[in-house]
Amino acid sequence: MKKILLAAFALSLASLALAQQIRADGSSTVYPITQSVAEEFNIVRPDVKVTVAFSGTGGGFKKFCVGETDLQNASRPITKSEMDECRKNGIEYIELPVAFDGLTVVVNPRNTWAQCLTVAELKRIWEPDSKINFWNEVRPSFPRARIVLYGAGTDSGTFDYFTEAINGKAKAIRKDFFPSEDDNVLVRGVEGNVNAMGFFGYAYYVEEKGKLKALAIDNGKGCVAPTDATINNGTYAPLSRPLFIYVNLKSLNEKRSLQDFVNFLLTNSRARTAIRKTGYVLLPDEAYRIGKVLVDKRVKGSVFSGLEPGTPLIEIMKKLEAEAK
């Protein structure tokens, strides 16, 4: 009898420990946000263990849609095939924008010739079967130096977003570039080669601003550089985008710790400070307020999937809130 009681007690402790754990994975772009908020959360809730990994947005959804994780970090909305996979496995979720990003095209600071590129020039460089191999093939005034390209890995939401926004189709890209799911690898690659170009999330550029140069982008209305202001107001186009977390609904209902963490992210000023310190751009206060409403009312599914890049975020969220009432 004593052994049975001890076994039951041990099982109870194990269940309690599991209930206090939060597992997050997905986008390396969103990783700094969730990790920074988790560190602040642990100051007030040291009893909760938040584990944050990054396997790319696509790689993370493969785990999320079979129930391996509680939170999915995503640098793009969930795709139809990922929604189908979640549905097949009975995984329901709440979609929450958490910050703005300006996907940043960078070169080495010793690159003195490139200051601003048009979207059409970027497409010529990055499109499938591109014939651009040297800088002077972009513009005759540029030097005849071979371009070395670094970009997000194919499981990355950043990769999907960049290829769709620049090349017109997600995952459409030339083959001869250096991909990585780890943005720090891309940063080091561009830092180490005067002829390099790369793209990744704005926060990684901000963190290494002295070692990288961000290119302004001309989308037909003149050259616009990525800054907090231009990302927030959408004039840094077409590479401004919202960043997301997806919350497993079953985990949310069963784990009070997860409910507390999501509430902390959406409502606590320390969480806002943590997001700002990562280098990403905060959403309007109203977006976080509506996010809390969506969580409280358990509004599940995606409204951002399939929308065109640049669709106004706050208007979508207001409509969703109105429908939830």
PDB file of C-alpha atoms in Angstrom:
ATOM      1  CA  MET A   1       0.000   0.000   0.000  1.00  0.00           C
ATOM      2  CA  LYS A   2       2.842   2.345   0.919  1.00  0.00           C
ATOM      3  CA  LYS A   3       4.482   1.765  -2.478  1.00  0.00           C
ATOM      4  CA  ILE A   4       1.225   2.574  -4.260  1.00  0.00           C
ATOM      5  CA  LEU A   5       0.848   5.811  -2.311  1.00  0.00           C
ATOM      6  CA  LEU A   6       4.447   6.794  -3.041  1.00  0.00           C
ATOM      7  CA  ALA A   7       3.986   6.042  -6.732  1.00  0.00           C
ATOM      8  CA  ALA A   8       0.789   8.104  -6.826  1.00  0.00           C
ATOM      9  CA  PHE A   9       2.550  10.972  -5.036  1.00  0.00           C
ATOM     10  CA  ALA A  10       5.459  10.859  -7.492  1.00  0.00           C
ATOM     11  CA  LEU A  11       3.027  10.850 -10.416  1.00  0.00           C
ATOM     12  CA  SER A  12       1.210  13.828  -8.914  1.00  0.00           C
ATOM     13  CA  LEU A  13       4.485  15.750  -8.563  1.00  0.00           C
ATOM     14  CA  ALA A  14       5.450  14.929 -12.153  1.00  0.00           C
ATOM     15  CA  SER A  15       2.064  16.128 -13.404  1.00  0.00           C
ATOM     16  CA  LEU A  16       2.406  19.348 -11.407  1.00  0.00           C
ATOM     17  CA  ALA A  17       5.905  19.954 -12.804  1.00  0.00           C
ATOM     18  CA  LEU A  18       4.631  19.401 -16.351  1.00  0.00           C
ATOM     19  CA  ALA A  19       1.785  21.850 -15.744  1.00  0.00           C
ATOM     20  CA  GLN A  20       4.367  24.449 -14.720  1.00  0.00           C
ATOM     21  CA  GLN A  21       6.381  24.035 -17.947  1.00  0.00           C
ATOM     22  CA  ILE A  22       5.756  26.042 -21.108  1.00  0.00           C
ATOM     23  CA  ARG A  23       7.300  24.827 -24.349  1.00  0.00           C
ATOM     24  CA  ALA A  24       7.823  27.322 -27.182  1.00  0.00           C
ATOM     25  CA  ASP A  25       9.484  26.818 -30.561  1.00  0.00           C
ATOM     26  CA  GLY A  26       9.402  28.199 -34.093  1.00  0.00           C
ATOM     27  CA  SER A  27      10.703  31.395 -35.637  1.00  0.00           C
ATOM     28  CA  SER A  28      14.249  32.528 -34.912  1.00  0.00           C
ATOM     29  CA  THR A  29      13.011  36.060 -35.669  1.00  0.00           C
ATOM     30  CA  VAL A  30      10.378  35.925 -32.918  1.00  0.00           C
ATOM     31  CA  TYR A  31      12.642  33.938 -30.566  1.00  0.00           C
ATOM     32  CA  PRO A  32      14.195  37.056 -28.923  1.00  0.00           C
ATOM     33  CA  ILE A  33      10.717  38.391 -28.105  1.00  0.00           C
ATOM     34  CA  THR A  34       9.432  35.255 -26.387  1.00  0.00           C
ATOM     35  CA  GLN A  35      12.766  34.630 -24.671  1.00  0.00           C
ATOM     36  CA  SER A  36      13.006  38.192 -23.336  1.00  0.00           C
ATOM     37  CA  VAL A  37       9.403  38.185 -22.113  1.00  0.00           C
ATOM     38  CA  ALA A  38       9.994  34.767 -20.520  1.00  0.00           C
ATOM     39  CA  GLU A  39      12.970  36.142 -18.578  1.00  0.00           C
ATOM     40  CA  GLU A  40      10.839  38.996 -17.230  1.00  0.00           C
ATOM     41  CA  PHE A  41       7.985  36.606 -16.459  1.00  0.00           C
ATOM     42  CA  ASN A  42      10.318  34.351 -14.482  1.00  0.00           C
ATOM     43  CA  ILE A  43      11.134  37.251 -12.161  1.00  0.00           C
ATOM     44  CA  VAL A  44       7.511  37.299 -10.975  1.00  0.00           C
ATOM     45  CA  ARG A  45       6.860  33.582 -11.547  1.00  0.00           C
ATOM     46  CA  PRO A  46      10.107  31.715 -10.785  1.00  0.00           C
ATOM     47  CA  ASP A  47       8.076  28.505 -10.350  1.00  0.00           C
ATOM     48  CA  VAL A  48       7.328  28.355 -14.106  1.00  0.00           C
ATOM     49  CA  LYS A  49       9.894  27.009 -16.551  1.00  0.00           C
ATOM     50  CA  VAL A  50       9.585  28.538 -20.021  1.00  0.00           C
ATOM     51  CA  THR A  51      11.688  26.738 -22.637  1.00  0.00           C
ATOM     52  CA  VAL A  52      12.132  28.656 -25.906  1.00  0.00           C
ATOM     53  CA  ALA A  53      13.781  27.054 -28.944  1.00  0.00           C
ATOM     54  CA  PHE A  54      14.001  28.024 -32.616  1.00  0.00           C
ATOM     55  CA  SER A  55      13.677  25.616 -35.511  1.00  0.00           C
ATOM     56  CA  GLY A  56      12.212  28.143 -37.954  1.00  0.00           C
ATOM     57  CA  THR A  57       8.557  29.017 -38.436  1.00  0.00           C
ATOM     58  CA  GLY A  58       7.881  26.008 -40.658  1.00  0.00           C
ATOM     59  CA  GLY A  59       9.883  23.650 -38.465  1.00  0.00           C
ATOM     60  CA  GLY A  60       8.075  24.939 -35.396  1.00  0.00           C
ATOM     61  CA  PHE A  61       4.629  24.429 -36.921  1.00  0.00           C
ATOM     62  CA  LYS A  62       5.528  20.765 -37.588  1.00  0.00           C
ATOM     63  CA  LYS A  63       5.904  20.344 -33.814  1.00  0.00           C
ATOM     64  CA  PHE A  64       3.024  22.631 -32.840  1.00  0.00           C
ATOM     65  CA  CYS A  65       0.512  20.903 -35.105  1.00  0.00           C
ATOM     66  CA  VAL A  66       1.132  17.519 -33.466  1.00  0.00           C
ATOM     67  CA  GLY A  67       0.864  18.942 -29.952  1.00  0.00           C
ATOM     68  CA  GLU A  68       4.544  18.919 -28.996  1.00  0.00           C
ATOM     69  CA  THR A  69       4.629  22.619 -28.031  1.00  0.00           C
ATOM     70  CA  ASP A  70       2.381  25.072 -26.202  1.00  0.00           C
ATOM     71  CA  LEU A  71       3.466  28.211 -28.068  1.00  0.00           C
ATOM     72  CA  GLN A  72       4.480  28.667 -31.680  1.00  0.00           C
ATOM     73  CA  ASN A  73       6.600  31.672 -32.642  1.00  0.00           C
ATOM     74  CA  ALA A  74       5.900  32.685 -36.237  1.00  0.00           C
ATOM     75  CA  SER A  75       7.292  35.386 -38.491  1.00  0.00           C
ATOM     76  CA  ARG A  76       4.426  34.854 -40.935  1.00  0.00           C
ATOM     77  CA  PRO A  77       0.821  33.661 -40.615  1.00  0.00           C
ATOM     78  CA  ILE A  78       0.046  29.956 -40.522  1.00  0.00           C
ATOM     79  CA  THR A  79      -0.378  28.421 -43.998  1.00  0.00           C
ATOM     80  CA  LYS A  80      -3.326  26.391 -45.253  1.00  0.00           C
ATOM     81  CA  SER A  81      -1.318  23.160 -45.215  1.00  0.00           C
ATOM     82  CA  GLU A  82      -0.274  23.847 -41.614  1.00  0.00           C
ATOM     83  CA  MET A  83      -3.894  24.586 -40.663  1.00  0.00           C
ATOM     84  CA  ASP A  84      -4.900  21.287 -42.258  1.00  0.00           C
ATOM     85  CA  GLU A  85      -2.214  19.447 -40.288  1.00  0.00           C
ATOM     86  CA  CYS A  86      -3.326  21.035 -37.008  1.00  0.00           C
ATOM     87  CA  ARG A  87      -6.959  20.194 -37.793  1.00  0.00           C
ATOM     88  CA  LYS A  88      -6.068  16.588 -38.590  1.00  0.00           C
ATOM     89  CA  ASN A  89      -4.427  16.240 -35.184  1.00  0.00           C
ATOM     90  CA  GLY A  90      -7.124  18.081 -33.240  1.00  0.00           C
ATOM     91  CA  ILE A  91      -4.903  21.071 -32.444  1.00  0.00           C
ATOM     92  CA  GLU A  92      -6.831  24.319 -31.969  1.00  0.00           C
ATOM     93  CA  TYR A  93      -5.061  27.622 -31.453  1.00  0.00           C
ATOM     94  CA  ILE A  94      -5.361  31.359 -30.885  1.00  0.00           C
ATOM     95  CA  GLU A  95      -3.442  33.663 -33.258  1.00  0.00           C
ATOM     96  CA  LEU A  96      -1.855  36.732 -31.629  1.00  0.00           C
ATOM     97  CA  PRO A  97       0.242  39.479 -33.275  1.00  0.00           C
ATOM     98  CA  VAL A  98       2.939  40.564 -30.802  1.00  0.00           C
ATOM     99  CA  ALA A  99       5.210  43.068 -32.618  1.00  0.00           C
ATOM    100  CA  PHE A 100       6.121  44.640 -35.946  1.00  0.00           C
ATOM    101  CA  ASP A 101       9.247  43.741 -37.876  1.00  0.00           C
ATOM    102  CA  GLY A 102      10.905  45.324 -40.856  1.00  0.00           C
ATOM    103  CA  LEU A 103      12.627  42.543 -42.722  1.00  0.00           C
ATOM    104  CA  THR A 104      16.007  44.192 -43.281  1.00  0.00           C
ATOM    105  CA  VAL A 105      18.285  43.877 -46.318  1.00  0.00           C
ATOM    106  CA  VAL A 106      21.865  44.446 -45.194  1.00  0.00           C
ATOM    107  CA  VAL A 107      25.320  44.801 -46.680  1.00  0.00           C
ATOM    108  CA  ASN A 108      28.782  45.127 -45.220  1.00  0.00           C
ATOM    109  CA  PRO A 109      29.513  48.670 -43.923  1.00  0.00           C
ATOM    110  CA  ARG A 110      32.581  48.791 -46.204  1.00  0.00           C
ATOM    111  CA  ASN A 111      30.186  48.599 -49.147  1.00  0.00           C
ATOM    112  CA  THR A 112      30.239  52.266 -50.215  1.00  0.00           C
ATOM    113  CA  TRP A 113      28.267  51.949 -53.440  1.00  0.00           C
ATOM    114  CA  ALA A 114      24.856  50.514 -52.465  1.00  0.00           C
ATOM    115  CA  GLN A 115      22.618  52.795 -50.393  1.00  0.00           C
ATOM    116  CA  CYS A 116      19.150  52.075 -51.776  1.00  0.00           C
ATOM    117  CA  LEU A 117      17.797  49.385 -54.087  1.00  0.00           C
ATOM    118  CA  THR A 118      14.448  49.173 -55.821  1.00  0.00           C
ATOM    119  CA  VAL A 119      12.166  46.191 -55.318  1.00  0.00           C
ATOM    120  CA  ALA A 120      12.737  45.356 -58.984  1.00  0.00           C
ATOM    121  CA  GLU A 121      16.533  45.298 -58.446  1.00  0.00           C
ATOM    122  CA  LEU A 122      16.138  43.044 -55.406  1.00  0.00           C
ATOM    123  CA  LYS A 123      13.976  40.725 -57.473  1.00  0.00           C
ATOM    124  CA  ARG A 124      16.595  40.541 -60.208  1.00  0.00           C
ATOM    125  CA  ILE A 125      19.194  39.589 -57.595  1.00  0.00           C
ATOM    126  CA  TRP A 126      17.152  37.005 -55.661  1.00  0.00           C
ATOM    127  CA  GLU A 127      14.700  35.501 -58.159  1.00  0.00           C
ATOM    128  CA  PRO A 128      15.007  31.888 -59.362  1.00  0.00           C
ATOM    129  CA  ASP A 129      17.508  31.515 -62.217  1.00  0.00           C
ATOM    130  CA  SER A 130      18.854  35.009 -61.560  1.00  0.00           C
ATOM    131  CA  LYS A 131      21.620  36.075 -63.939  1.00  0.00           C
ATOM    132  CA  ILE A 132      23.034  38.591 -61.449  1.00  0.00           C
ATOM    133  CA  ASN A 133      26.417  37.465 -60.144  1.00  0.00           C
ATOM    134  CA  PHE A 134      28.349  40.736 -59.886  1.00  0.00           C
ATOM    135  CA  TRP A 135      27.401  44.065 -58.335  1.00  0.00           C
ATOM    136  CA  ASN A 136      27.862  45.937 -61.625  1.00  0.00           C
ATOM    137  CA  GLU A 137      25.153  43.741 -63.165  1.00  0.00           C
ATOM    138  CA  VAL A 138      22.695  45.369 -60.740  1.00  0.00           C
ATOM    139  CA  ARG A 139      23.832  48.871 -61.770  1.00  0.00           C
ATOM    140  CA  PRO A 140      26.723  49.732 -64.120  1.00  0.00           C
ATOM    141  CA  SER A 141      28.022  52.262 -61.579  1.00  0.00           C
ATOM    142  CA  PHE A 142      28.610  49.502 -59.014  1.00  0.00           C
ATOM    143  CA  PRO A 143      32.000  47.695 -58.993  1.00  0.00           C
ATOM    144  CA  ARG A 144      32.614  44.405 -60.747  1.00  0.00           C
ATOM    145  CA  ALA A 145      32.718  42.384 -57.538  1.00  0.00           C
ATOM    146  CA  ARG A 146      30.968  39.041 -57.030  1.00  0.00           C
ATOM    147  CA  ILE A 147      27.895  39.253 -54.792  1.00  0.00           C
ATOM    148  CA  VAL A 148      27.850  36.771 -51.905  1.00  0.00           C
ATOM    149  CA  LEU A 149      24.304  36.161 -50.685  1.00  0.00           C
ATOM    150  CA  TYR A 150      23.092  35.117 -47.227  1.00  0.00           C
ATOM    151  CA  GLY A 151      19.443  34.468 -46.403  1.00  0.00           C
ATOM    152  CA  ALA A 152      17.019  32.793 -44.056  1.00  0.00           C
ATOM    153  CA  GLY A 153      16.706  29.006 -44.245  1.00  0.00           C
ATOM    154  CA  THR A 154      13.827  27.374 -46.107  1.00  0.00           C
ATOM    155  CA  ASP A 155      11.988  26.455 -42.868  1.00  0.00           C
ATOM    156  CA  SER A 156      11.948  30.119 -41.869  1.00  0.00           C
ATOM    157  CA  GLY A 157       8.900  32.374 -42.045  1.00  0.00           C
ATOM    158  CA  THR A 158      11.312  35.169 -42.926  1.00  0.00           C
ATOM    159  CA  PHE A 159      12.321  33.169 -46.002  1.00  0.00           C
ATOM    160  CA  ASP A 160       8.661  32.725 -46.976  1.00  0.00           C
ATOM    161  CA  TYR A 161       7.817  36.385 -46.426  1.00  0.00           C
ATOM    162  CA  PHE A 162      10.853  37.768 -48.270  1.00  0.00           C
ATOM    163  CA  THR A 163      10.404  35.531 -51.301  1.00  0.00           C
ATOM    164  CA  GLU A 164       6.696  36.343 -51.554  1.00  0.00           C
ATOM    165  CA  ALA A 165       7.157  40.102 -51.060  1.00  0.00           C
ATOM    166  CA  ILE A 166      10.146  40.439 -53.414  1.00  0.00           C
ATOM    167  CA  ASN A 167       9.876  37.550 -55.877  1.00  0.00           C
ATOM    168  CA  GLY A 168       6.084  37.294 -55.921  1.00  0.00           C
ATOM    169  CA  LYS A 169       5.890  33.699 -54.720  1.00  0.00           C
ATOM    170  CA  ALA A 170       6.746  32.117 -51.383  1.00  0.00           C
ATOM    171  CA  LYS A 171       9.873  29.914 -51.497  1.00  0.00           C
ATOM    172  CA  ALA A 172      10.799  31.072 -55.027  1.00  0.00           C
ATOM    173  CA  ILE A 173      14.512  31.946 -54.906  1.00  0.00           C
ATOM    174  CA  ARG A 174      17.858  31.357 -56.578  1.00  0.00           C
ATOM    175  CA  LYS A 175      19.766  28.301 -55.379  1.00  0.00           C
ATOM    176  CA  ASP A 176      23.266  29.712 -54.914  1.00  0.00           C
ATOM    177  CA  PHE A 177      22.905  31.529 -51.597  1.00  0.00           C
ATOM    178  CA  PHE A 178      23.984  30.605 -48.074  1.00  0.00           C
ATOM    179  CA  PRO A 179      20.870  29.769 -45.988  1.00  0.00           C
ATOM    180  CA  SER A 180      20.614  29.404 -42.226  1.00  0.00           C
ATOM    181  CA  GLU A 181      17.815  29.144 -39.658  1.00  0.00           C
ATOM    182  CA  ASP A 182      20.169  30.910 -37.220  1.00  0.00           C
ATOM    183  CA  ASP A 183      20.133  34.649 -37.935  1.00  0.00           C
ATOM    184  CA  ASN A 184      23.430  35.116 -36.101  1.00  0.00           C
ATOM    185  CA  VAL A 185      25.126  32.964 -38.756  1.00  0.00           C
ATOM    186  CA  LEU A 186      23.776  35.312 -41.438  1.00  0.00           C
ATOM    187  CA  VAL A 187      24.931  38.367 -39.478  1.00  0.00           C
ATOM    188  CA  ARG A 188      28.482  36.991 -39.214  1.00  0.00           C
ATOM    189  CA  GLY A 189      28.511  36.112 -42.916  1.00  0.00           C
ATOM    190  CA  VAL A 190      27.669  39.659 -44.017  1.00  0.00           C
ATOM    191  CA  GLU A 191      29.971  41.199 -41.402  1.00  0.00           C
ATOM    192  CA  GLY A 192      32.859  39.171 -42.787  1.00  0.00           C
ATOM    193  CA  ASN A 193      32.591  39.947 -46.519  1.00  0.00           C
ATOM    194  CA  VAL A 194      32.612  43.405 -48.131  1.00  0.00           C
ATOM    195  CA  ASN A 195      30.648  42.087 -51.141  1.00  0.00           C
ATOM    196  CA  ALA A 196      27.950  40.284 -49.146  1.00  0.00           C
ATOM    197  CA  MET A 197      24.212  40.931 -48.936  1.00  0.00           C
ATOM    198  CA  GLY A 198      21.730  39.296 -46.579  1.00  0.00           C
ATOM    199  CA  PHE A 199      18.248  39.595 -45.144  1.00  0.00           C
ATOM    200  CA  PHE A 200      16.828  38.901 -41.677  1.00  0.00           C
ATOM    201  CA  GLY A 201      14.687  40.449 -38.941  1.00  0.00           C
ATOM    202  CA  TYR A 202      15.119  44.094 -37.942  1.00  0.00           C
ATOM    203  CA  ALA A 203      16.166  43.248 -34.363  1.00  0.00           C
ATOM    204  CA  TYR A 204      19.263  41.387 -35.530  1.00  0.00           C
ATOM    205  CA  TYR A 205      20.285  44.434 -37.556  1.00  0.00           C
ATOM    206  CA  VAL A 206      19.677  46.781 -34.592  1.00  0.00           C
ATOM    207  CA  GLU A 207      21.798  44.567 -32.350  1.00  0.00           C
ATOM    208  CA  GLU A 208      24.712  44.688 -34.817  1.00  0.00           C
ATOM    209  CA  LYS A 209      24.088  48.170 -36.254  1.00  0.00           C
ATOM    210  CA  GLY A 210      27.761  49.170 -36.095  1.00  0.00           C
ATOM    211  CA  LYS A 211      28.819  46.099 -38.083  1.00  0.00           C
ATOM    212  CA  LEU A 212      26.097  46.132 -40.751  1.00  0.00           C
ATOM    213  CA  LYS A 213      24.554  48.651 -43.134  1.00  0.00           C
ATOM    214  CA  ALA A 214      20.825  48.520 -43.853  1.00  0.00           C
ATOM    215  CA  LEU A 215      19.753  49.330 -47.398  1.00  0.00           C
ATOM    216  CA  ALA A 216      16.829  51.639 -48.018  1.00  0.00           C
ATOM    217  CA  ILE A 217      14.127  50.144 -50.262  1.00  0.00           C
ATOM    218  CA  ASP A 218      12.365  51.956 -53.099  1.00  0.00           C
ATOM    219  CA  ASN A 219       8.915  50.478 -53.618  1.00  0.00           C
ATOM    220  CA  GLY A 220       7.954  53.140 -56.168  1.00  0.00           C
ATOM    221  CA  LYS A 221       7.612  56.034 -53.731  1.00  0.00           C
ATOM    222  CA  GLY A 222      11.268  56.790 -53.079  1.00  0.00           C
ATOM    223  CA  CYS A 223      13.934  55.280 -50.840  1.00  0.00           C
ATOM    224  CA  VAL A 224      12.776  54.353 -47.326  1.00  0.00           C
ATOM    225  CA  ALA A 225      15.120  52.931 -44.693  1.00  0.00           C
ATOM    226  CA  PRO A 226      13.923  50.578 -41.946  1.00  0.00           C
ATOM    227  CA  THR A 227      13.340  52.483 -38.689  1.00  0.00           C
ATOM    228  CA  ASP A 228      10.882  52.143 -35.821  1.00  0.00           C
ATOM    229  CA  ALA A 229       8.737  54.862 -37.401  1.00  0.00           C
ATOM    230  CA  THR A 230       8.736  53.578 -40.991  1.00  0.00           C
ATOM    231  CA  ILE A 231       8.051  50.003 -39.867  1.00  0.00           C
ATOM    232  CA  ASN A 232       5.201  51.087 -37.596  1.00  0.00           C
ATOM    233  CA  ASN A 233       3.479  53.256 -40.204  1.00  0.00           C
ATOM    234  CA  GLY A 234       4.043  50.785 -43.046  1.00  0.00           C
ATOM    235  CA  THR A 235       6.025  53.140 -45.305  1.00  0.00           C
ATOM    236  CA  TYR A 236       8.925  50.684 -45.217  1.00  0.00           C
ATOM    237  CA  ALA A 237       7.260  48.591 -47.870  1.00  0.00           C
ATOM    238  CA  PRO A 238       6.870  45.834 -48.825  1.00  0.00           C
ATOM    239  CA  LEU A 239       9.019  44.393 -46.007  1.00  0.00           C
ATOM    240  CA  SER A 240       7.151  45.612 -42.908  1.00  0.00           C
ATOM    241  CA  ARG A 241       5.232  42.760 -41.294  1.00  0.00           C
ATOM    242  CA  PRO A 242       3.590  41.655 -38.048  1.00  0.00           C
ATOM    243  CA  LEU A 243       5.113  38.893 -35.937  1.00  0.00           C
ATOM    244  CA  PHE A 244       2.928  36.294 -34.218  1.00  0.00           C
ATOM    245  CA  ILE A 245       2.602  33.740 -31.500  1.00  0.00           C
ATOM    246  CA  TYR A 246       0.097  30.887 -31.755  1.00  0.00           C
ATOM    247  CA  VAL A 247      -1.216  29.478 -28.471  1.00  0.00           C
ATOM    248  CA  ASN A 248      -2.312  25.849 -28.183  1.00  0.00           C
ATOM    249  CA  LEU A 249      -5.905  26.087 -26.896  1.00  0.00           C
ATOM    250  CA  LYS A 250      -5.798  22.777 -25.011  1.00  0.00           C
ATOM    251  CA  SER A 251      -2.605  23.838 -23.232  1.00  0.00           C
ATOM    252  CA  LEU A 252      -4.140  27.220 -22.444  1.00  0.00           C
ATOM    253  CA  ASN A 253      -7.165  25.589 -20.831  1.00  0.00           C
ATOM    254  CA  GLU A 254      -5.142  23.038 -18.884  1.00  0.00           C
ATOM    255  CA  LYS A 255      -2.108  25.084 -17.815  1.00  0.00           C
ATOM    256  CA  ARG A 256      -2.722  28.080 -15.598  1.00  0.00           C
ATOM    257  CA  SER A 257       0.962  28.936 -16.071  1.00  0.00           C
ATOM    258  CA  LEU A 258       0.430  29.370 -19.822  1.00  0.00           C
ATOM    259  CA  GLN A 259      -2.615  31.587 -19.265  1.00  0.00           C
ATOM    260  CA  ASP A 260      -0.543  33.700 -16.869  1.00  0.00           C
ATOM    261  CA  PHE A 261       2.351  33.949 -19.329  1.00  0.00           C
ATOM    262  CA  VAL A 262       0.134  35.035 -22.240  1.00  0.00           C
ATOM    263  CA  ASN A 263      -1.627  37.591 -20.021  1.00  0.00           C
ATOM    264  CA  PHE A 264       1.779  38.896 -18.916  1.00  0.00           C
ATOM    265  CA  LEU A 265       2.933  39.287 -22.522  1.00  0.00           C
ATOM    266  CA  LEU A 266      -0.219  41.155 -23.545  1.00  0.00           C
ATOM    267  CA  THR A 267      -0.798  43.396 -20.508  1.00  0.00           C
ATOM    268  CA  ASN A 268       2.362  43.890 -18.450  1.00  0.00           C
ATOM    269  CA  SER A 269       4.531  46.979 -18.971  1.00  0.00           C
ATOM    270  CA  ARG A 270       7.655  44.910 -18.262  1.00  0.00           C
ATOM    271  CA  ALA A 271       6.765  42.700 -21.218  1.00  0.00           C
ATOM    272  CA  ARG A 272       6.411  45.779 -23.461  1.00  0.00           C
ATOM    273  CA  THR A 273       9.831  46.978 -22.313  1.00  0.00           C
ATOM    274  CA  ALA A 274      11.299  43.536 -23.011  1.00  0.00           C
ATOM    275  CA  ILE A 275       9.882  43.537 -26.556  1.00  0.00           C
ATOM    276  CA  ARG A 276      11.181  47.044 -27.207  1.00  0.00           C
ATOM    277  CA  LYS A 277      14.665  46.077 -25.994  1.00  0.00           C
ATOM    278  CA  THR A 278      14.867  43.270 -28.557  1.00  0.00           C
ATOM    279  CA  GLY A 279      14.842  45.906 -31.306  1.00  0.00           C
ATOM    280  CA  TYR A 280      11.421  45.106 -32.698  1.00  0.00           C
ATOM    281  CA  VAL A 281       8.612  47.658 -32.905  1.00  0.00           C
ATOM    282  CA  LEU A 282       5.718  47.554 -30.450  1.00  0.00           C
ATOM    283  CA  LEU A 283       2.175  47.269 -31.765  1.00  0.00           C
ATOM    284  CA  PRO A 284      -0.319  50.023 -30.871  1.00  0.00           C
ATOM    285  CA  ASP A 285      -1.652  49.560 -27.318  1.00  0.00           C
ATOM    286  CA  GLU A 286      -5.058  48.738 -28.769  1.00  0.00           C
ATOM    287  CA  ALA A 287      -3.669  45.662 -30.514  1.00  0.00           C
ATOM    288  CA  TYR A 288      -2.472  44.161 -27.223  1.00  0.00           C
ATOM    289  CA  ARG A 289      -5.804  45.031 -25.579  1.00  0.00           C
ATOM    290  CA  ILE A 290      -7.708  43.264 -28.352  1.00  0.00           C
ATOM    291  CA  GLY A 291      -5.294  40.337 -28.110  1.00  0.00           C
ATOM    292  CA  LYS A 292      -6.281  39.929 -24.441  1.00  0.00           C
ATOM    293  CA  VAL A 293      -9.961  39.925 -25.471  1.00  0.00           C
ATOM    294  CA  LEU A 294      -9.266  37.192 -28.038  1.00  0.00           C
ATOM    295  CA  VAL A 295      -7.556  35.091 -25.376  1.00  0.00           C
ATOM    296  CA  ASP A 296     -10.278  35.640 -22.768  1.00  0.00           C
ATOM    297  CA  LYS A 297     -13.017  34.746 -25.257  1.00  0.00           C
ATOM    298  CA  ARG A 298     -10.976  31.882 -26.716  1.00  0.00           C
ATOM    299  CA  VAL A 299     -11.273  33.154 -30.292  1.00  0.00           C
ATOM    300  CA  LYS A 300      -9.563  30.402 -32.235  1.00  0.00           C
ATOM    301  CA  GLY A 301      -8.263  30.089 -35.777  1.00  0.00           C
ATOM    302  CA  SER A 302      -6.452  32.466 -38.139  1.00  0.00           C
ATOM    303  CA  VAL A 303      -7.599  35.683 -39.790  1.00  0.00           C
ATOM    304  CA  PHE A 304      -4.173  36.687 -41.097  1.00  0.00           C
ATOM    305  CA  SER A 305      -3.463  33.604 -43.189  1.00  0.00           C
ATOM    306  CA  GLY A 306      -3.632  34.366 -46.902  1.00  0.00           C
ATOM    307  CA  LEU A 307      -3.781  38.152 -46.533  1.00  0.00           C
ATOM    308  CA  GLU A 308      -1.634  40.321 -48.773  1.00  0.00           C
ATOM    309  CA  PRO A 309       1.559  41.762 -47.208  1.00  0.00           C
ATOM    310  CA  GLY A 310       0.875  45.257 -45.858  1.00  0.00           C
ATOM    311  CA  THR A 311      -2.790  44.690 -44.913  1.00  0.00           C
ATOM    312  CA  PRO A 312      -3.547  47.054 -41.968  1.00  0.00           C
ATOM    313  CA  LEU A 313      -3.241  44.988 -38.787  1.00  0.00           C
ATOM    314  CA  ILE A 314      -5.274  47.076 -36.368  1.00  0.00           C
ATOM    315  CA  GLU A 315      -8.336  47.202 -38.648  1.00  0.00           C
ATOM    316  CA  ILE A 316      -8.334  43.409 -38.903  1.00  0.00           C
ATOM    317  CA  MET A 317      -8.109  43.086 -35.128  1.00  0.00           C
ATOM    318  CA  LYS A 318     -10.929  45.576 -34.503  1.00  0.00           C
ATOM    319  CA  LYS A 319     -13.181  43.591 -36.839  1.00  0.00           C
ATOM    320  CA  LEU A 320     -12.254  40.365 -35.068  1.00  0.00           C
ATOM    321  CA  GLU A 321     -13.036  41.920 -31.673  1.00  0.00           C
ATOM    322  CA  ALA A 322     -16.422  43.121 -32.895  1.00  0.00           C
ATOM    323  CA  GLU A 323     -17.280  39.620 -34.133  1.00  0.00           C
ATOM    324  CA  ALA A 324     -16.214  38.130 -30.788  1.00  0.00           C
ATOM    325  CA  LYS A 325     -18.695  40.214 -28.775  1.00  0.00           C
TER     326      LYS A 325
END
